[in-house]
PDB file of C-alpha atoms and ligand atoms in Angstrom:
ATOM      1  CA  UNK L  30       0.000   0.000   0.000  1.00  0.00           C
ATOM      2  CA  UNK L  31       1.120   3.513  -0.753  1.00  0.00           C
ATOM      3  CA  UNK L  32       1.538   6.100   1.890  1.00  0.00           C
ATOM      4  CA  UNK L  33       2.082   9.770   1.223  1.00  0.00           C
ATOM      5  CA  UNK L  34       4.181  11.733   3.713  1.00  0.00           C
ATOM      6  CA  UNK L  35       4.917  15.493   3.583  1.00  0.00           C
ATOM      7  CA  UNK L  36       7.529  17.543   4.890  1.00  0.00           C
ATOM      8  CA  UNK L  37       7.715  21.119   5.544  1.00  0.00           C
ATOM      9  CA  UNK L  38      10.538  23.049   5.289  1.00  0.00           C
ATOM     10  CA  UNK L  39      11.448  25.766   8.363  1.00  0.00           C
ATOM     11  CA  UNK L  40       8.743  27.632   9.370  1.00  0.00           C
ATOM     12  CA  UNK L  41      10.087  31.596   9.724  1.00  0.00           C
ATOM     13  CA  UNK L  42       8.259  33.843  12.401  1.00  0.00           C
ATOM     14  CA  UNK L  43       5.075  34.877  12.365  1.00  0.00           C
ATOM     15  CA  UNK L  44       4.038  35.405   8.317  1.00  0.00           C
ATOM     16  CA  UNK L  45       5.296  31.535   8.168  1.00  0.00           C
ATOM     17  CA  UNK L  46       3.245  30.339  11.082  1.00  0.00           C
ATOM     18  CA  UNK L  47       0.161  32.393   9.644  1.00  0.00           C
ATOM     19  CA  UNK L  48       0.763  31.158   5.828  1.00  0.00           C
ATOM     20  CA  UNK L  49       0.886  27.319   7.243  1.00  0.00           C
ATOM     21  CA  UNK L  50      -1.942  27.188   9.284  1.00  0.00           C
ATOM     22  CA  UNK L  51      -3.809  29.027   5.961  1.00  0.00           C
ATOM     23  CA  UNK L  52      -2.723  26.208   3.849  1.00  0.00           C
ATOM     24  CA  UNK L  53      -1.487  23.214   5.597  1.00  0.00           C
ATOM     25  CA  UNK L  54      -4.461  21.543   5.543  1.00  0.00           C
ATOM     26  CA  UNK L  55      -6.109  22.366   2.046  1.00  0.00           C
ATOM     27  CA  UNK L  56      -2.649  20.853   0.630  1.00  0.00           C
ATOM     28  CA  UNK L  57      -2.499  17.807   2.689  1.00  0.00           C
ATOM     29  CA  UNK L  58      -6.310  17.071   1.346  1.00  0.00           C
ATOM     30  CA  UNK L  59      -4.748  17.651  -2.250  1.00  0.00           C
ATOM     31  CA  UNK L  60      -2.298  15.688  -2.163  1.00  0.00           C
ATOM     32  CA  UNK L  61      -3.769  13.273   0.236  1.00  0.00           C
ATOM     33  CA  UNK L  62      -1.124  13.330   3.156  1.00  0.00           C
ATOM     34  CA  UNK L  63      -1.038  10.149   5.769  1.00  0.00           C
ATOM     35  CA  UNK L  64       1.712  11.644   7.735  1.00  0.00           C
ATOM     36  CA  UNK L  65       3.299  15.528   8.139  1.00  0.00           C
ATOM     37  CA  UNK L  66       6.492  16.808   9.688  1.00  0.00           C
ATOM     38  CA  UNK L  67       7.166  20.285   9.967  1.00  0.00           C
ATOM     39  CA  UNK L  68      10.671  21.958  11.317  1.00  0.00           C
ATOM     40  CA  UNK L  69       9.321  24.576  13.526  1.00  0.00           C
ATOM     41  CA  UNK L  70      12.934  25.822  14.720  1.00  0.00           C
ATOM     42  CA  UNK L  71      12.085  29.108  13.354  1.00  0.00           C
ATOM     43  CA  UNK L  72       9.165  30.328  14.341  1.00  0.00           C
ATOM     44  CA  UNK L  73      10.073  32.785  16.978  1.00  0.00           C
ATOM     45  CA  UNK L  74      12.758  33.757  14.345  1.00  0.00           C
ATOM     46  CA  UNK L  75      15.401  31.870  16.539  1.00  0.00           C
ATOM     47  CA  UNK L  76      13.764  29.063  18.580  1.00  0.00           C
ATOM     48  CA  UNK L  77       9.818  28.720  19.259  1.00  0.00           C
ATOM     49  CA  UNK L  78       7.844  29.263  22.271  1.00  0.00           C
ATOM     50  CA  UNK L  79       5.495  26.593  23.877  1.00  0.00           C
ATOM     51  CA  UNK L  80       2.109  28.048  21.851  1.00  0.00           C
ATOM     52  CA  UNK L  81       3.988  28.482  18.940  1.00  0.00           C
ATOM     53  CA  UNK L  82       5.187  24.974  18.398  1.00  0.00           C
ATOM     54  CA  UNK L  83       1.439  24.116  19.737  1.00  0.00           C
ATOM     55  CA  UNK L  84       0.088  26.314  16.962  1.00  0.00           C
ATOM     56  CA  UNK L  85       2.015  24.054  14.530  1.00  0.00           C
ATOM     57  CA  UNK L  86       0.895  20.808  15.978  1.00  0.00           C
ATOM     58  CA  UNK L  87      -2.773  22.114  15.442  1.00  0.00           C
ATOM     59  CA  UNK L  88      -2.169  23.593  12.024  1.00  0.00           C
ATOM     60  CA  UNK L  89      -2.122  20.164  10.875  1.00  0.00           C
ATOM     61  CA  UNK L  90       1.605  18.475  12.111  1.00  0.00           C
ATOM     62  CA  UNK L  91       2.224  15.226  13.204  1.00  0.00           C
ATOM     63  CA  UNK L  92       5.322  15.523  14.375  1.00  0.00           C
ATOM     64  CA  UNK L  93       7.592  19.076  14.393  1.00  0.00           C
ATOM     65  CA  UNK L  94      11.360  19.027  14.287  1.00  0.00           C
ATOM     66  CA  UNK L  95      13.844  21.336  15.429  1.00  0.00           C
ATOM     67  CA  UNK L  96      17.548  22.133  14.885  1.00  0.00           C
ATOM     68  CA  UNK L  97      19.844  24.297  15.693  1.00  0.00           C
ATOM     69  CA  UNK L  98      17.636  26.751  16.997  1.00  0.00           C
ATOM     70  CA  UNK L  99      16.076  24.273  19.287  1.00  0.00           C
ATOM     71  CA  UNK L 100      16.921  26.397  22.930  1.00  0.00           C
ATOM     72  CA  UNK L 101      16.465  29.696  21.629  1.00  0.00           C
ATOM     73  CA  UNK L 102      13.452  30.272  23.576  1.00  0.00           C
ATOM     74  CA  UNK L 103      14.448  28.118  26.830  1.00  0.00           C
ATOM     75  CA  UNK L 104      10.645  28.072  27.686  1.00  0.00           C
ATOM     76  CA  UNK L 105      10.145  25.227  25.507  1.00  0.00           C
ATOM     77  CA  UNK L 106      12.040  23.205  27.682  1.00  0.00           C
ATOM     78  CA  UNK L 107       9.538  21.231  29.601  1.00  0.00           C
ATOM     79  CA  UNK L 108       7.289  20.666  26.062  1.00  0.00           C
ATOM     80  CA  UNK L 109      10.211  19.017  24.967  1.00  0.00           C
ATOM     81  CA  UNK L 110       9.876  16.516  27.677  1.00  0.00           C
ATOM     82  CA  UNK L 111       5.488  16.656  27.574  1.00  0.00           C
ATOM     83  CA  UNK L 112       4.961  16.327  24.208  1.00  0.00           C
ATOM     84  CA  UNK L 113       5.790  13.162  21.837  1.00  0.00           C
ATOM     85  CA  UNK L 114       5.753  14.794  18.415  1.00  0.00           C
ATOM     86  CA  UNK L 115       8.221  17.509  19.426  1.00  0.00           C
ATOM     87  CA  UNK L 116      11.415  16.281  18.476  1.00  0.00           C
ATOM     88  CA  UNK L 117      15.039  17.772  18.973  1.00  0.00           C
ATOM     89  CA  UNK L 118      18.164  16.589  17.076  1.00  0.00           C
ATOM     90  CA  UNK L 119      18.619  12.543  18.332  1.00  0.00           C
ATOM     91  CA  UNK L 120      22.681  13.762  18.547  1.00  0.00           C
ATOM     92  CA  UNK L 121      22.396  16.250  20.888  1.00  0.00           C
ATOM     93  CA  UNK L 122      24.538  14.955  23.905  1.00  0.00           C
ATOM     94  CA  UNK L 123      22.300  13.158  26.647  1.00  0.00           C
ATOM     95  CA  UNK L 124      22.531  16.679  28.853  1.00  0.00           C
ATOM     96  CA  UNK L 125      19.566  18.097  26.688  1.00  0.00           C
ATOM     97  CA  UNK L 126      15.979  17.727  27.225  1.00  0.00           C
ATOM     98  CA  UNK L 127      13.852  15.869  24.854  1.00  0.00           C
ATOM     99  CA  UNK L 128      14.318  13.149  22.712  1.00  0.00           C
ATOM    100  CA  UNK L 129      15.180  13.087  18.711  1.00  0.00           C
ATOM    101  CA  UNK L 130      13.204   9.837  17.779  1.00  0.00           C
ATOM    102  CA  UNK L 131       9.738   9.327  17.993  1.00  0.00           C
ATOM    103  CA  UNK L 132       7.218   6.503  16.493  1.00  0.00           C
ATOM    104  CA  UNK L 133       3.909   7.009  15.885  1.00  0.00           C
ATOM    105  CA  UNK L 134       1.451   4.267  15.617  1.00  0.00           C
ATOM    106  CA  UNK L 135      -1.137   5.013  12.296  1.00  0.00           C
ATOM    107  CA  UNK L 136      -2.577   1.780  12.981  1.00  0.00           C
ATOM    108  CA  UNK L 137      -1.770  -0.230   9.531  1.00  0.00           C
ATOM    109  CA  UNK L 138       1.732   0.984   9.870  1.00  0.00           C
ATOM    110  CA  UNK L 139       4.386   2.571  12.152  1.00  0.00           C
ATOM    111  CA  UNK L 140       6.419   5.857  11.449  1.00  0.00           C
ATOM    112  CA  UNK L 141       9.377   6.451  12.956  1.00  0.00           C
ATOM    113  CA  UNK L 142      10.621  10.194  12.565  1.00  0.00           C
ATOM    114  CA  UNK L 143      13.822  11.367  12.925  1.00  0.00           C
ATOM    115  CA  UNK L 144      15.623  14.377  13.544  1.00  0.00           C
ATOM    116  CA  UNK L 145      19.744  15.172  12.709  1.00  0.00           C
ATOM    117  CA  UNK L 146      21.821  17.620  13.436  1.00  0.00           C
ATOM    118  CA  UNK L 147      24.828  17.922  10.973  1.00  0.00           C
ATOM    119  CA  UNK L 148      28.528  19.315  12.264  1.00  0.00           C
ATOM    120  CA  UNK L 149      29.737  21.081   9.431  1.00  0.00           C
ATOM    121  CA  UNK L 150      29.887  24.846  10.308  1.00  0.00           C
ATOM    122  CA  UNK L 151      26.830  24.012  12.805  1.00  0.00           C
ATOM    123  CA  UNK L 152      26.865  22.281  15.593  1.00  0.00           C
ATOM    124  CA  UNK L 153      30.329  20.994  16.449  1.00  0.00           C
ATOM    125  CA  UNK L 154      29.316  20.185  19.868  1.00  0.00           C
ATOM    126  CA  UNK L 155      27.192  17.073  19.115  1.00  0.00           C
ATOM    127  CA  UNK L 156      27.636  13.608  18.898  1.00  0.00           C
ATOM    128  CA  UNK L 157      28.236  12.242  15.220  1.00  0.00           C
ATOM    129  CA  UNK L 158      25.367  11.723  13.228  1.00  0.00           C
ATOM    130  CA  UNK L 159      26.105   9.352  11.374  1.00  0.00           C
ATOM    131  CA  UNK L 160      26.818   6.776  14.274  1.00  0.00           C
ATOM    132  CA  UNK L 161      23.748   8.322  16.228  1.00  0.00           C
ATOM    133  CA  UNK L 162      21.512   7.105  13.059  1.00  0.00           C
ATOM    134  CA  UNK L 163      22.719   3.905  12.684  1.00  0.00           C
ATOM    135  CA  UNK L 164      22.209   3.716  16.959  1.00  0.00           C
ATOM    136  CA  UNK L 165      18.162   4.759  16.553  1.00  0.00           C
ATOM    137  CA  UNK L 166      18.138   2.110  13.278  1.00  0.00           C
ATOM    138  CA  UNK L 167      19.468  -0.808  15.589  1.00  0.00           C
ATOM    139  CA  UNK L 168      16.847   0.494  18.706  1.00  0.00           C
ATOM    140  CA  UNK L 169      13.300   0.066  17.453  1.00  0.00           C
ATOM    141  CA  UNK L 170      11.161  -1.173  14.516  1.00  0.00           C
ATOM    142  CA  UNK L 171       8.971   0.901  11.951  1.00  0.00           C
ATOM    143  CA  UNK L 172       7.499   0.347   8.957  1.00  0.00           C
ATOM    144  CA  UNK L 173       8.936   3.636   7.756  1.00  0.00           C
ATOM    145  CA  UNK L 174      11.643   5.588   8.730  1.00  0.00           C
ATOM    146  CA  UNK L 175      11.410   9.245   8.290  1.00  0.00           C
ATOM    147  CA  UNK L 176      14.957  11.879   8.838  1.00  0.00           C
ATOM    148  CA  UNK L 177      15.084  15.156   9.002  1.00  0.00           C
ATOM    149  CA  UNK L 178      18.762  16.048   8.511  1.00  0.00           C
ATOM    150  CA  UNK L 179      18.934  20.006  10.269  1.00  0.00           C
ATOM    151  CA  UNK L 180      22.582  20.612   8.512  1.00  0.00           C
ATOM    152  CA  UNK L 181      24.296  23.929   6.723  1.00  0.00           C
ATOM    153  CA  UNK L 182      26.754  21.851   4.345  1.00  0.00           C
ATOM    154  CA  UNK L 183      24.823  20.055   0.909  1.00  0.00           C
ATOM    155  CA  UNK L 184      28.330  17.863   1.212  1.00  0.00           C
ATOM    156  CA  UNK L 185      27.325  16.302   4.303  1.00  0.00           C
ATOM    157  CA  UNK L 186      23.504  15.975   3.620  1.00  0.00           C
ATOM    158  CA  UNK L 187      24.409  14.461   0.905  1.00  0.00           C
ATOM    159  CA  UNK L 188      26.489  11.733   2.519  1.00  0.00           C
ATOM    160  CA  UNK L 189      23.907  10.794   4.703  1.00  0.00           C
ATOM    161  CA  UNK L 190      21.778  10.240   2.325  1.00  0.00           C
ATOM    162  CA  UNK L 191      23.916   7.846   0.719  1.00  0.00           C
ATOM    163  CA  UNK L 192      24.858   6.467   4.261  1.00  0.00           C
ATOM    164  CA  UNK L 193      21.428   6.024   4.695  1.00  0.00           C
ATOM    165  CA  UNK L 194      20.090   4.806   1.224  1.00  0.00           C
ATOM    166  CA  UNK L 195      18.086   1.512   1.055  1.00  0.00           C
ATOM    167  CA  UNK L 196      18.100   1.775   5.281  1.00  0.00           C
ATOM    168  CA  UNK L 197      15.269   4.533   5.999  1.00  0.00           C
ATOM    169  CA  UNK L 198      12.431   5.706   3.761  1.00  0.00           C
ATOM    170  CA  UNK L 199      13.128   9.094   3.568  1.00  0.00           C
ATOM    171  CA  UNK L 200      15.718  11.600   4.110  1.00  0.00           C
ATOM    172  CA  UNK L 201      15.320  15.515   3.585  1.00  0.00           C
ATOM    173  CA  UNK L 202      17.337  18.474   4.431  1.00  0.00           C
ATOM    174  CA  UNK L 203      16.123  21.467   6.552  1.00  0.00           C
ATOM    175  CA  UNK L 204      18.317  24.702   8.131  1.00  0.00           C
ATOM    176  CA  UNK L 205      19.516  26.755   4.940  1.00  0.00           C
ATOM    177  CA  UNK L 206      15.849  27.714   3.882  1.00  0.00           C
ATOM    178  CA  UNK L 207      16.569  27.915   0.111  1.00  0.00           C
ATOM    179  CA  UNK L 208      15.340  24.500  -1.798  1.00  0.00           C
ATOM    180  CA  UNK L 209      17.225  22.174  -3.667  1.00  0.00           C
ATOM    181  CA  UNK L 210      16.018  20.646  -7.009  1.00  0.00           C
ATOM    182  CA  UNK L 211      17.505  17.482  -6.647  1.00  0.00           C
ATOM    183  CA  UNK L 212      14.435  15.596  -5.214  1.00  0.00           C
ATOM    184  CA  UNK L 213      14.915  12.021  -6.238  1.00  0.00           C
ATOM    185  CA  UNK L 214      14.709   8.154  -5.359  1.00  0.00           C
ATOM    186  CA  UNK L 215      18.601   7.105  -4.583  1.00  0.00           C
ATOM    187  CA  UNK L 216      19.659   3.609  -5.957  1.00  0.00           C
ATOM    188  CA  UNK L 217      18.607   1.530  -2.777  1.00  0.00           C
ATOM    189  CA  UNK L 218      15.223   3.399  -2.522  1.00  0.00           C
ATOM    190  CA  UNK L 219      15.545   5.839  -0.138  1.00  0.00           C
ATOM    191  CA  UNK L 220      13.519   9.418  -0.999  1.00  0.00           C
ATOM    192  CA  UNK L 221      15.704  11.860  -0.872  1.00  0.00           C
ATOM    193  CA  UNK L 222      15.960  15.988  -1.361  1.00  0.00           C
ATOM    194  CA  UNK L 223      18.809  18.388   0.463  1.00  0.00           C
ATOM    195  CA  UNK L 224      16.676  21.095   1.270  1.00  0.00           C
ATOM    196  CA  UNK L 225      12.812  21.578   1.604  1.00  0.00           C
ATOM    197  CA  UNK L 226      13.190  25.446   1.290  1.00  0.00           C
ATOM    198  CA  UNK L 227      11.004  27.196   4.043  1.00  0.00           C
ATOM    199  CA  UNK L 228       8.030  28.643   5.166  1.00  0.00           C
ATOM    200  CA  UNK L 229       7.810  32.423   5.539  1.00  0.00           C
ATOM    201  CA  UNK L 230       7.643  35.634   3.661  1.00  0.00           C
ATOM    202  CA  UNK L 231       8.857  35.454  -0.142  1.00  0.00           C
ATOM    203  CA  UNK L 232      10.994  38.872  -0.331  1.00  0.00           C
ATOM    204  CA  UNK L 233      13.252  38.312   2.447  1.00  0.00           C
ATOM    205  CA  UNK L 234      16.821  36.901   3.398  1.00  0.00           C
ATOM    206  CA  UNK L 235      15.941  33.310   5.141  1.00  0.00           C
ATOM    207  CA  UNK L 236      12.718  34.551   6.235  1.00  0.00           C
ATOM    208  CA  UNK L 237      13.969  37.574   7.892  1.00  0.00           C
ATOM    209  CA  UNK L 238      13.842  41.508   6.713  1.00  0.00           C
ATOM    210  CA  UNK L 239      16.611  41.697   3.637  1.00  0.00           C
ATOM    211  CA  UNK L 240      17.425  45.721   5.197  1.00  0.00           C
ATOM    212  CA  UNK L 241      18.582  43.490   8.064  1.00  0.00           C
ATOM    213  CA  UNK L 242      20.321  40.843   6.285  1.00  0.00           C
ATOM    214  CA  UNK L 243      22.851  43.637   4.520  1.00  0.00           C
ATOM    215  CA  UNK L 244      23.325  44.946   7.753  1.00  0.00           C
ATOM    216  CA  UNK L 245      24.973  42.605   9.564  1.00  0.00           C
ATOM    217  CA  UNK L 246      27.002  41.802   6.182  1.00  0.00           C
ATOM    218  CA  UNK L 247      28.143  45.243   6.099  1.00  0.00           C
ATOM    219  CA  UNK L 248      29.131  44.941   9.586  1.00  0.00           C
ATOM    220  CA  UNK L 249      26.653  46.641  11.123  1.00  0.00           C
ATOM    221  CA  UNK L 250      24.125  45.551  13.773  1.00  0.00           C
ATOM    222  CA  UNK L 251      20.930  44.259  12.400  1.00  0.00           C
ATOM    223  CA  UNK L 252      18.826  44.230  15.677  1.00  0.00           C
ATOM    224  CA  UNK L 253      16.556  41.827  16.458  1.00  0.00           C
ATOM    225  CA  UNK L 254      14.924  39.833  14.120  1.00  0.00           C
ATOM    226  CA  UNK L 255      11.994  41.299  12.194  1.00  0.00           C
ATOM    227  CA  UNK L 256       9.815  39.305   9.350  1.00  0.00           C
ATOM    228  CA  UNK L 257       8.374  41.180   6.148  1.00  0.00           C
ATOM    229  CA  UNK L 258       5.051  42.198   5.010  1.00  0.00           C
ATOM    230  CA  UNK L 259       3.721  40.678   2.274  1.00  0.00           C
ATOM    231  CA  UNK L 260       3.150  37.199   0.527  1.00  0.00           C
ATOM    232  CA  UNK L 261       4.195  33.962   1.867  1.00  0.00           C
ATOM    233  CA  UNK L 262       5.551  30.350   0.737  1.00  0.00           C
ATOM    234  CA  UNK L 263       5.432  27.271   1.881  1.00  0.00           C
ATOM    235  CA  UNK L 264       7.349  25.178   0.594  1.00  0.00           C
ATOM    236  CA  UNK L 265       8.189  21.281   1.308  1.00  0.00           C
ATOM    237  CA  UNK L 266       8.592  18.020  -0.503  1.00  0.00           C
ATOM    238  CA  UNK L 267       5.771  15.030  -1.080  1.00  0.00           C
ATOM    239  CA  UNK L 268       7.411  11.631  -0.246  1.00  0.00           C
ATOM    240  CA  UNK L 269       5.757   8.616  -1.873  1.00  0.00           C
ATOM    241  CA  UNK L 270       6.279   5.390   0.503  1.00  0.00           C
ATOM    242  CA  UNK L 271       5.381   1.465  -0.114  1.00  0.00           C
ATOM    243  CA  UNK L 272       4.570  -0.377   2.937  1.00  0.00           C
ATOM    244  CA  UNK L 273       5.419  -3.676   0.844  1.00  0.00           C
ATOM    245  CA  UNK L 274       9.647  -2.276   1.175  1.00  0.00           C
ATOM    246  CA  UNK L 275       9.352   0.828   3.439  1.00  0.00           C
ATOM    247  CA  UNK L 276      10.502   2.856   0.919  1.00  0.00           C
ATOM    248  CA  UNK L 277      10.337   5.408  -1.643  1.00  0.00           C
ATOM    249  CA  UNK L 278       8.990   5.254  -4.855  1.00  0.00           C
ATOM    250  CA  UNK L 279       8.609   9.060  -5.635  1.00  0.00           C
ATOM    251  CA  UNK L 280       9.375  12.642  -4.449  1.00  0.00           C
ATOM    252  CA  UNK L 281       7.602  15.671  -5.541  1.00  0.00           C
ATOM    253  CA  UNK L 282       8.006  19.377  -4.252  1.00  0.00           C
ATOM    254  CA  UNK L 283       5.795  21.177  -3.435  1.00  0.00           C
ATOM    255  CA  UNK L 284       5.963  24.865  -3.214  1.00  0.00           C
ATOM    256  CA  UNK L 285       2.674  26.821  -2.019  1.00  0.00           C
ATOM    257  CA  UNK L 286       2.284  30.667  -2.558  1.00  0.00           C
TER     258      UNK L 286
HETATM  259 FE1  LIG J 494      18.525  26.040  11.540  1.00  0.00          FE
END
């Protein structure tokens, strides 16, 4: 049986929180979506607050992922804890709250979902991601195996993916905002794409105001984080899945205006 799973890509601030809960659900009726992640790391601009993440989970989520964003509002500490579809990167050391795996039970099949931090330019004080996936692999069973791989470098998304092929279902990038066009099935059937894009306001630098953007690269100071007026994108990939293998047999993007 087929299974259709979308993933959306970073969900910037307030015009991205507004724009998904406006369409999230009209698409996933379109395209007729069993499953949803969403990486929510953004939505406070750096980090999300307790409602926020909650106003994601009732927009239509199933599961929301973070990155490296994921204490940037330290409130959503104990939510990390609470709540079983809020997931943090798995390779954060065993000192942070949360967890970075979760399965959820559909009742025909299970989903396990994933979430990666990568190391290159990033994080560098996690543990490696590569040995933390083939850890969760070894821990539990699913009929599908979801990863979102939060990571700047395409290099290292990349190699996961072929680390990965042919052992999860699907693997998708998140973090740099802008999306890839390399959405494909690799050779042992994993579904793969390096970035989903993001969620937010269409003239703007990652989400945030481009005036502030130059700033800082001109060596100014920016201030804090502001979001744009005007119209919104959401943007995300469509992952095909067989329950027959557990994995992919097509990727589509999606890109919603
Ligand atoms: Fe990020």
């Amino acid at each position: 049986m087929l299974y259709h799973i979308l993933a959306v890509g970073d969900v910037v601030m307030e015009p991205g929180l507004e724009h998904l809960e406006r369409h999230l659900r009209s698409l996933k009726k379109l395209k007729k979506i069993d499953f949803t992640v969403v990486n929510g790391e953004n939505a406070s601009g750096v980090g999300l607050t307790q409602e926020q993440a909650w106003r994601i989970y009732d927009a239509g989520a199933d599961a929301v992922t973070l990155g490296n964003h994921t204490f940037g509002k330290m409130q959503i500490r104990s939510l990390l804890d609470e709540a079983p579809w809020l997931l943090r990167p798995a390779n954060y050391t065993g000192r942070a709250p949360g967890r970075g795996c979760g399965v959820f039970d559909l009742g025909a099949v299970r989903i396990r979902v994933v979430n990666l931090i990568g190391r290159c330019d990033l994080a560098w004080g996690t543990e490696n991601p590569f040995t933390t996936a083939d850890a969760l692999l070894r821990a539990d069973k699913a009929d599908f195996t979801l990863v979102d791989f939060h990571a700047e470098a395409t290099s290292e998304k990349l190699a996961m993916g072929y680390y990965l092929d042919g052992r999860v279902s699907a693997l998708w990038g998140t973090h740099t905002h802008v999306p890839t066009a390399d959405e494909r099935v690799m050779p042992k059937g994993t579904g793969y794409l390096t970035d989903l894009g993001m969620t937010g306001s269409v003239e703007s630098v990652l989400g945030i105001r481009p005036e502030q953007s130059v700033e800082s690269f001109l060596g100014g100071l920016p201030g804090r984080y502001q979001s744009p007026e005007g119209p919104c994108k959401m943007q995300g990939a469509v992952f095909t899945l067989d329950s027959a293998t557990g994995l992919c047999t097509a990727v589509e993007r999606v890109d919603i205006r």
